[in-house]
Coordinates of C-alpha atoms in Angstrom, one line a residue:
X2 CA -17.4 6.3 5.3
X3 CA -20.2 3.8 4.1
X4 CA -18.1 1.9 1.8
X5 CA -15.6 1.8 5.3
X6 CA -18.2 0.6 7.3
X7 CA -20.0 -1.7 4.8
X8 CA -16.7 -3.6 4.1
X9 CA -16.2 -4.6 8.5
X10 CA -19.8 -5.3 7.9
X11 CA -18.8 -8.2 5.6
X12 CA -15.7 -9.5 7.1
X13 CA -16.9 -9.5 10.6
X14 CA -20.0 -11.9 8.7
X15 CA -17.5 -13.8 7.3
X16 CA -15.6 -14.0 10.5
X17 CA -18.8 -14.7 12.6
X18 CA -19.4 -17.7 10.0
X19 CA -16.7 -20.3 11.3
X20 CA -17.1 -19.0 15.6
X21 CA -20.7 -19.8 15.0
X22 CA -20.0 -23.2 14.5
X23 CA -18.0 -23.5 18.1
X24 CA -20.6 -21.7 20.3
X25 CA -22.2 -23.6 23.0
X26 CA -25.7 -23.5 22.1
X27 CA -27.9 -24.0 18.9
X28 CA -28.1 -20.8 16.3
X29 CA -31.5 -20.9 15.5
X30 CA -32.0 -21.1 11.3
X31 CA -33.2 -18.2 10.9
X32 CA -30.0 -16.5 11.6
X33 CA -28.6 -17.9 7.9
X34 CA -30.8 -16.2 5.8
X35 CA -31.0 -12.7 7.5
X36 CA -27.2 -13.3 7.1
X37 CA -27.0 -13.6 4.2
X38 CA -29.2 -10.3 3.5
X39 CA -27.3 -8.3 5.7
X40 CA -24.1 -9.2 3.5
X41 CA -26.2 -8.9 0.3
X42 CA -26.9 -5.3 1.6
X43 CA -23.7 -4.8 3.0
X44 CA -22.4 -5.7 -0.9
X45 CA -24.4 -3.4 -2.5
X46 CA -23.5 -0.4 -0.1
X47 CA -20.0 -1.4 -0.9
X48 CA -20.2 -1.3 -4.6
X49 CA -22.7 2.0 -4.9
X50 CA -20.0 3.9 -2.9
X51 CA -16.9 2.6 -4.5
X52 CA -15.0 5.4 -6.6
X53 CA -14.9 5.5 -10.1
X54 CA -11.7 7.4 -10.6
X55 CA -8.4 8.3 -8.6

């Protein structure tokens, strides 16, 4: 279930990436680094609950 949830973690940041871009109004800067630690996070829940065999 975490490695589920971390993976729409990641592609809904990668999807949020590009429709930041468009939006009306200024993202503050401090929206790109807690980004990128949220996917850094989101990665390593991804790869600690990855199976090892089949």
């Amino acid at each position: 279930m975490a490695h589920r949830y971390s993976l729409y973690l990641i592609l809904g940041a990668l999807y949020l990436l590009p429709v930041s871009l468009t939006l009306p109004f200024p993202v503050p800067p401090q929206a790109v680094p807690v980004g990128v630690f949220v996917v850094a996070y989101a990665v390593n829940v991804l790869l600690a609950n990855t199976q090892k065999r089949v």
